[in-house]
Amino acid sequence: AMGKPLIVSKSGGLAEIVKDDFGYVIELDENFIHNLSNKIKKLIEDDKLRIEFGINAKKEFDNNIDFHKDEYYKNFVKLISE
């Protein structure tokens, strides 16, 4: 939502949200730290990619009603009330 590229682990719900055009999903395995550092390095070194990922992330979250805080709150309250 802040226009930043995302790097998440393949654990929990974030891995289901992140798409290839605005972030990286990294396996939680013995290579996790190595893979994480490679993705961070890639985003630091590639200004164009970092900016493109940021723009795409902002578009994705701005255009998806499920991520708006009021809608998220409503869905959360509905879920815990069931």
XYZ file of C-alpha atoms in Angstrom:
82
model
C 0.000 0.000 0.000
C 2.994 2.278 0.505
C 4.376 1.670 -2.975
C 7.237 -0.537 -1.859
C 8.332 -3.884 -3.302
C 7.565 -6.852 -1.084
C 9.698 -9.776 0.001
C 7.835 -12.399 2.023
C 8.395 -15.968 3.121
C 6.246 -18.782 1.814
C 4.546 -19.084 5.177
C 1.192 -17.652 6.118
C -1.155 -15.548 4.062
C 1.240 -13.017 2.557
C 2.622 -15.557 0.100
C -0.867 -15.825 -1.398
C -1.116 -12.053 -1.906
C 2.281 -11.217 -3.390
C 2.466 -11.423 -7.168
C 5.542 -11.666 -9.389
C 5.152 -8.109 -10.678
C 5.609 -6.470 -7.276
C 7.469 -8.807 -4.989
C 9.221 -12.031 -4.166
C 8.033 -15.075 -2.256
C 10.895 -17.025 -0.707
C 10.752 -20.642 0.405
C 11.359 -21.285 4.097
C 14.131 -23.815 3.680
C 17.850 -24.154 4.348
C 18.553 -21.551 1.641
C 16.172 -18.926 3.039
C 18.810 -16.458 4.293
C 20.837 -16.780 1.106
C 17.753 -16.318 -1.113
C 16.486 -13.418 0.984
C 19.801 -11.593 0.793
C 19.944 -12.151 -2.986
C 16.483 -10.607 -3.467
C 17.310 -7.645 -1.215
C 20.563 -7.100 -3.111
C 18.736 -7.299 -6.451
C 16.241 -4.638 -5.393
C 18.989 -2.384 -4.023
C 21.047 -2.637 -7.204
C 18.224 -2.446 -9.766
C 16.555 0.947 -9.425
C 14.213 0.338 -12.368
C 12.961 -2.977 -10.979
C 12.551 -1.559 -7.462
C 10.539 1.413 -8.724
C 8.437 -0.775 -11.045
C 7.677 -3.230 -8.216
C 6.715 -0.310 -5.965
C 4.346 1.189 -8.537
C 2.769 -2.212 -9.217
C 2.359 -2.930 -5.496
C 0.614 0.399 -4.909
C -1.742 -0.197 -7.858
C -2.557 -3.704 -6.640
C -3.423 -2.613 -3.112
C -5.181 0.623 -4.092
C -7.412 -1.245 -6.564
C -8.251 -4.183 -4.299
C -11.118 -3.407 -1.923
C -10.135 -6.288 0.363
C -7.051 -4.333 1.419
C -8.824 -1.107 2.352
C -8.761 -0.716 6.122
C -12.540 -0.258 6.522
C -13.298 -3.334 4.414
C -10.578 -5.318 6.180
C -12.034 -4.373 9.577
C -15.553 -5.326 8.459
C -14.360 -8.698 7.168
C -12.338 -9.328 10.327
C -15.278 -8.565 12.633
C -17.517 -10.780 10.500
C -14.992 -13.621 10.694
C -14.581 -13.541 14.462
C -18.342 -13.163 14.996
C -19.165 -16.400 13.201
